[in-house]
Amino acid sequence: MLVLLPPSEGKADSGRGTPLKPESLSLPGLAEARAGVLDELVELCVADEAKAQEVLGLSEGLRGEIAKNVELRTAGTRPAGEIYTGVLYDALGLATLDAAARRRARQSLLVFSGLWGAVRIGDRIPSYRCSMGVKLPGLGALGAYWRGPMESVLPEAAGNGLVLDLRSSAYAAAWKPKGEVAGRTATVRVLHSQIVDGVEKRSVVSHFNKATKGRIVRSLLEAGAAPKTPEALVEALRDLGHVVEAQAPVKGGKAWGLDVVVSEIH
């Protein structure tokens, strides 16, 4: 099973680990594209802080984030699973998983990134600021930039197993499973169910959508679940206590859609 995750906007400090070694990152087929983004991002942030702030879409209060990008090649690194923070990663709680579950996480979780394309949680990276929605002056919109490299690399990473796609729309733009891979891909939507005047009403949640997705991944990792198809994933999630409704694709080459229904938002 390959689980596709969005990164977090906020990130932990780089730490005191060894500096970035691009050749050590997973998915070596993305190396050339990564180098292109890294070079332009560092050059932009070194040369013109005001322009970098505009391009990166940073408020005045976040202007200090630019310094992270200036030091990308020399800053310390930490495993990506420690760099990414926020609601989804808090709920996932990688640090509190047992050894077996952490091993499964290193094998199955893939975090998408405007700078790196995609990394595994064990890959050592520095803290940075560069979302997939950024449009770099020389490379253009990163969502479009990454599509070409991803097209050849991600199907290989997916192998013959299930793809659980939990990315937000901005990161989903970088790679869309096609053909046979799409048929064994499942996307997830979180719905909040409430009873109002005796009638059930459902609404799409946003902030708590991330927390629910984090809990879903954690429960699969802790249980050692290894579903190979979307149908098997639905059964596994139901066995773990999640309320899931599935929509099979009406034609080939499309992903399954899963609605996870929650009655409490937390």
GROMACS .gro file of C-alpha atoms in nm:
model
  266
    1MET     CA    1   0.000   0.000   0.000
    2LEU     CA    2   0.126   0.347  -0.092
    3VAL     CA    3  -0.025   0.637   0.105
    4LEU     CA    4   0.002   0.983  -0.053
    5LEU     CA    5   0.005   1.270   0.197
    6PRO     CA    6   0.020   1.648   0.169
    7PRO     CA    7   0.298   1.824   0.359
    8SER     CA    8   0.232   2.073   0.637
    9GLU     CA    9   0.253   2.446   0.574
   10GLY     CA   10   0.437   2.497   0.901
   11LYS     CA   11   0.745   2.288   0.966
   12ALA     CA   12   0.975   2.204   1.253
   13ASP     CA   13   1.322   2.354   1.265
   14SER     CA   14   1.590   2.179   1.064
   15GLY     CA   15   1.779   2.059   1.368
   16ARG     CA   16   2.148   1.978   1.390
   17GLY     CA   17   2.173   1.681   1.159
   18THR     CA   18   2.408   1.660   0.863
   19PRO     CA   19   2.335   1.894   0.568
   20LEU     CA   20   2.119   1.788   0.276
   21LYS     CA   21   2.245   1.502   0.059
   22PRO     CA   22   2.015   1.511  -0.243
   23GLU     CA   23   2.144   1.177  -0.368
   24SER     CA   24   2.017   1.009  -0.051
   25LEU     CA   25   1.651   1.099  -0.108
   26SER     CA   26   1.403   0.835  -0.216
   27LEU     CA   27   1.264   0.833  -0.572
   28PRO     CA   28   1.596   0.914  -0.745
   29GLY     CA   29   1.409   0.964  -1.072
   30LEU     CA   30   1.304   1.303  -0.932
   31ALA     CA   31   1.663   1.414  -0.866
   32GLU     CA   32   1.704   1.639  -1.169
   33ALA     CA   33   1.369   1.811  -1.113
   34ARG     CA   34   1.450   1.859  -0.745
   35ALA     CA   35   1.781   2.022  -0.833
   36GLY     CA   36   1.600   2.265  -1.063
   37VAL     CA   37   1.359   2.381  -0.792
   38LEU     CA   38   1.631   2.392  -0.525
   39ASP     CA   39   1.862   2.605  -0.741
   40GLU     CA   40   1.595   2.857  -0.834
   41LEU     CA   41   1.444   2.878  -0.488
   42VAL     CA   42   1.778   2.943  -0.318
   43GLU     CA   43   1.880   3.196  -0.585
   44LEU     CA   44   1.550   3.382  -0.551
   45CYS     CA   45   1.569   3.402  -0.173
   46VAL     CA   46   1.934   3.509  -0.172
   47ALA     CA   47   1.896   3.774  -0.441
   48ASP     CA   48   1.570   3.953  -0.355
   49GLU     CA   49   1.394   3.903  -0.025
   50ALA     CA   50   1.099   4.123  -0.119
   51LYS     CA   51   1.046   3.934  -0.445
   52ALA     CA   52   1.081   3.601  -0.263
   53GLN     CA   53   0.816   3.708  -0.013
   54GLU     CA   54   0.580   3.790  -0.298
   55VAL     CA   55   0.647   3.471  -0.492
   56LEU     CA   56   0.613   3.249  -0.186
   57GLY     CA   57   0.293   3.426  -0.078
   58LEU     CA   58   0.423   3.507   0.270
   59SER     CA   59   0.273   3.762   0.505
   60GLU     CA   60   0.501   4.013   0.673
   61GLY     CA   61   0.489   3.803   0.986
   62LEU     CA   62   0.627   3.503   0.794
   63ARG     CA   63   0.902   3.695   0.615
   64GLY     CA   64   1.158   3.520   0.835
   65GLU     CA   65   1.075   3.193   0.658
   66ILE     CA   66   1.280   3.312   0.361
   67ALA     CA   67   1.598   3.258   0.562
   68LYS     CA   68   1.521   2.886   0.571
   69ASN     CA   69   1.541   2.873   0.193
   70VAL     CA   70   1.864   3.072   0.183
   71GLU     CA   71   2.030   2.804   0.396
   72LEU     CA   72   1.881   2.494   0.233
   73ARG     CA   73   2.217   2.352   0.125
   74THR     CA   74   2.393   2.404   0.457
   75ALA     CA   75   2.119   2.371   0.720
   76GLY     CA   76   2.089   2.061   0.931
   77THR     CA   77   1.841   1.792   0.833
   78ARG     CA   78   1.590   1.570   1.008
   79PRO     CA   79   1.369   1.286   0.884
   80ALA     CA   80   1.077   1.428   0.686
   81GLY     CA   81   0.841   1.267   0.937
   82GLU     CA   82   0.984   1.502   1.201
   83ILE     CA   83   0.996   1.811   0.976
   84TYR     CA   84   0.627   1.803   0.884
   85THR     CA   85   0.394   1.913   1.163
   86GLY     CA   86   0.034   2.033   1.182
   87VAL     CA   87  -0.308   1.877   1.227
   88LEU     CA   88  -0.269   1.567   1.008
   89TYR     CA   89   0.074   1.482   1.145
   90ASP     CA   90  -0.031   1.546   1.505
   91ALA     CA   91  -0.316   1.298   1.459
   92LEU     CA   92  -0.087   1.051   1.282
   93GLY     CA   93   0.161   1.068   1.571
   94LEU     CA   94   0.455   0.901   1.402
   95ALA     CA   95   0.679   0.936   1.707
   96THR     CA   96   0.438   0.739   1.926
   97LEU     CA   97   0.390   0.443   1.692
   98ASP     CA   98   0.547   0.114   1.794
   99ALA     CA   99   0.851  -0.014   1.604
  100ALA     CA  100   0.655  -0.232   1.364
  101ALA     CA  101   0.411   0.046   1.277
  102ARG     CA  102   0.697   0.293   1.224
  103ARG     CA  103   0.860   0.047   0.988
  104ARG     CA  104   0.537   0.018   0.791
  105ALA     CA  105   0.513   0.399   0.784
  106ARG     CA  106   0.862   0.432   0.636
  107GLN     CA  107   0.769   0.185   0.366
  108SER     CA  108   0.424   0.315   0.274
  109LEU     CA  109   0.398   0.691   0.338
  110LEU     CA  110   0.492   0.936   0.066
  111VAL     CA  111   0.470   1.311   0.133
  112PHE     CA  112   0.425   1.544  -0.164
  113SER     CA  113   0.621   1.870  -0.168
  114GLY     CA  114   0.659   2.176  -0.385
  115LEU     CA  115   1.037   2.161  -0.336
  116TRP     CA  116   1.115   1.788  -0.333
  117GLY     CA  117   0.831   1.652  -0.544
  118ALA     CA  118   0.773   1.369  -0.302
  119VAL     CA  119   0.974   1.217  -0.018
  120ARG     CA  120   0.942   0.926   0.220
  121ILE     CA  121   0.916   1.005   0.589
  122GLY     CA  122   1.263   0.868   0.658
  123ASP     CA  123   1.432   1.096   0.403
  124ARG     CA  124   1.645   1.359   0.573
  125ILE     CA  125   1.554   1.712   0.463
  126PRO     CA  126   1.596   2.064   0.600
  127SER     CA  127   1.303   2.284   0.697
  128TYR     CA  128   1.185   2.497   0.403
  129ARG     CA  129   0.904   2.712   0.270
  130CYS     CA  130   0.773   2.637  -0.078
  131SER     CA  131   0.419   2.514  -0.137
  132MET     CA  132   0.297   2.338  -0.450
  133GLY     CA  133   0.094   2.650  -0.533
  134VAL     CA  134   0.407   2.861  -0.581
  135LYS     CA  135   0.494   2.989  -0.928
  136LEU     CA  136   0.870   3.034  -0.956
  137PRO     CA  137   0.985   3.295  -1.211
  138GLY     CA  138   1.195   3.052  -1.415
  139LEU     CA  139   1.011   2.722  -1.371
  140GLY     CA  140   0.651   2.838  -1.354
  141ALA     CA  141   0.375   2.681  -1.146
  142LEU     CA  142   0.518   2.392  -0.946
  143GLY     CA  143   0.207   2.180  -0.975
  144ALA     CA  144   0.253   2.172  -1.352
  145TYR     CA  145   0.633   2.151  -1.328
  146TRP     CA  146   0.621   1.825  -1.134
  147ARG     CA  147   0.374   1.645  -1.359
  148GLY     CA  148   0.631   1.532  -1.612
  149PRO     CA  149   0.881   1.382  -1.366
  150MET     CA  150   0.602   1.228  -1.158
  151GLU     CA  151   0.446   1.063  -1.462
  152SER     CA  152   0.730   0.813  -1.490
  153VAL     CA  153   0.838   0.784  -1.125
  154LEU     CA  154   0.513   0.749  -0.929
  155PRO     CA  155   0.362   0.449  -1.111
  156GLU     CA  156   0.681   0.259  -1.030
  157ALA     CA  157   0.659   0.365  -0.665
  158ALA     CA  158   0.297   0.248  -0.655
  159GLY     CA  159   0.396  -0.097  -0.779
  160ASN     CA  160   0.105  -0.337  -0.802
  161GLY     CA  161  -0.064  -0.239  -0.478
  162LEU     CA  162  -0.329  -0.007  -0.344
  163VAL     CA  163  -0.279   0.370  -0.359
  164LEU     CA  164  -0.452   0.562  -0.079
  165ASP     CA  165  -0.457   0.925  -0.190
  166LEU     CA  166  -0.506   1.170   0.097
  167ARG     CA  167  -0.356   1.476  -0.072
  168SER     CA  168  -0.517   1.818  -0.088
  169SER     CA  169  -0.612   1.947  -0.434
  170ALA     CA  170  -0.296   2.158  -0.478
  171TYR     CA  171  -0.072   1.855  -0.430
  172ALA     CA  172  -0.298   1.620  -0.622
  173ALA     CA  173  -0.231   1.842  -0.924
  174ALA     CA  174   0.129   1.720  -0.936
  175TRP     CA  175   0.033   1.360  -1.016
  176LYS     CA  176  -0.298   1.208  -1.114
  177PRO     CA  177  -0.305   0.827  -1.122
  178LYS     CA  178  -0.412   0.701  -1.462
  179GLY     CA  179  -0.521   0.380  -1.624
  180GLU     CA  180  -0.469   0.063  -1.426
  181VAL     CA  181  -0.309   0.250  -1.132
  182ALA     CA  182  -0.619   0.472  -1.101
  183GLY     CA  183  -0.835   0.162  -1.073
  184ARG     CA  184  -0.660   0.064  -0.751
  185THR     CA  185  -0.649   0.417  -0.611
  186ALA     CA  186  -0.886   0.543  -0.343
  187THR     CA  187  -0.940   0.908  -0.247
  188VAL     CA  188  -1.101   1.008   0.082
  189ARG     CA  189  -1.354   1.274   0.172
  190VAL     CA  190  -1.452   1.336   0.535
  191LEU     CA  191  -1.817   1.414   0.606
  192HIS     CA  192  -1.965   1.537   0.934
  193SER     CA  193  -2.301   1.380   1.013
  194GLN     CA  194  -2.549   1.562   1.239
  195ILE     CA  195  -2.908   1.491   1.333
  196VAL     CA  196  -3.110   1.813   1.308
  197ASP     CA  197  -3.481   1.791   1.391
  198GLY     CA  198  -3.469   1.418   1.342
  199VAL     CA  199  -3.307   1.443   0.999
  200GLU     CA  200  -2.946   1.354   0.920
  201LYS     CA  201  -2.752   1.634   0.760
  202ARG     CA  202  -2.400   1.597   0.627
  203SER     CA  203  -2.134   1.857   0.555
  204VAL     CA  204  -1.778   1.846   0.426
  205VAL     CA  205  -1.528   1.936   0.696
  206SER     CA  206  -1.203   2.118   0.629
  207HIS     CA  207  -0.973   2.164   0.928
  208PHE     CA  208  -1.086   1.843   1.096
  209ASN     CA  209  -1.062   1.661   0.765
  210LYS     CA  210  -0.685   1.657   0.821
  211ALA     CA  211  -0.713   1.514   1.171
  212THR     CA  212  -0.946   1.237   1.055
  213LYS     CA  213  -0.709   1.142   0.774
  214GLY     CA  214  -0.422   1.130   1.019
  215ARG     CA  215  -0.619   0.898   1.246
  216ILE     CA  216  -0.714   0.677   0.952
  217VAL     CA  217  -0.351   0.628   0.854
  218ARG     CA  218  -0.247   0.567   1.213
  219SER     CA  219  -0.513   0.299   1.262
  220LEU     CA  220  -0.405   0.118   0.945
  221LEU     CA  221  -0.038   0.128   1.047
  222GLU     CA  222  -0.107   0.009   1.402
  223ALA     CA  223  -0.325  -0.277   1.279
  224GLY     CA  224  -0.072  -0.384   1.020
  225ALA     CA  225  -0.349  -0.372   0.761
  226ALA     CA  226  -0.229  -0.434   0.407
  227PRO     CA  227  -0.532  -0.407   0.175
  228LYS     CA  228  -0.443  -0.459  -0.189
  229THR     CA  229  -0.760  -0.315  -0.344
  230PRO     CA  230  -1.002  -0.031  -0.268
  231GLU     CA  231  -1.269  -0.287  -0.177
  232ALA     CA  232  -1.032  -0.447   0.074
  233LEU     CA  233  -0.946  -0.102   0.212
  234VAL     CA  234  -1.313  -0.031   0.279
  235GLU     CA  235  -1.345  -0.356   0.473
  236ALA     CA  236  -1.025  -0.289   0.667
  237LEU     CA  237  -1.140   0.059   0.768
  238ARG     CA  238  -1.480  -0.069   0.875
  239ASP     CA  239  -1.314  -0.340   1.082
  240LEU     CA  240  -1.114  -0.063   1.253
  241GLY     CA  241  -1.434   0.119   1.349
  242HIS     CA  242  -1.455   0.380   1.074
  243VAL     CA  243  -1.786   0.450   0.900
  244VAL     CA  244  -1.708   0.431   0.530
  245GLU     CA  245  -1.920   0.460   0.218
  246ALA     CA  246  -1.760   0.373  -0.115
  247GLN     CA  247  -1.828   0.491  -0.467
  248ALA     CA  248  -1.678   0.265  -0.731
  249PRO     CA  249  -1.573   0.438  -1.054
  250VAL     CA  250  -1.833   0.423  -1.328
  251LYS     CA  251  -1.565   0.363  -1.590
  252GLY     CA  252  -1.209   0.243  -1.613
  253GLY     CA  253  -0.914   0.468  -1.543
  254LYS     CA  254  -1.084   0.646  -1.253
  255ALA     CA  255  -1.017   0.629  -0.879
  256TRP     CA  256  -1.254   0.504  -0.613
  257GLY     CA  257  -1.408   0.765  -0.383
  258LEU     CA  258  -1.448   0.690  -0.014
  259ASP     CA  259  -1.657   0.897   0.224
  260VAL     CA  260  -1.555   0.863   0.586
  261VAL     CA  261  -1.847   0.977   0.799
  262VAL     CA  262  -1.782   1.118   1.147
  263SER     CA  263  -2.038   1.225   1.406
  264GLU     CA  264  -1.790   1.412   1.626
  265ILE     CA  265  -1.538   1.672   1.509
  266HIS     CA  266  -1.213   1.680   1.700
   0.00000   0.00000   0.00000
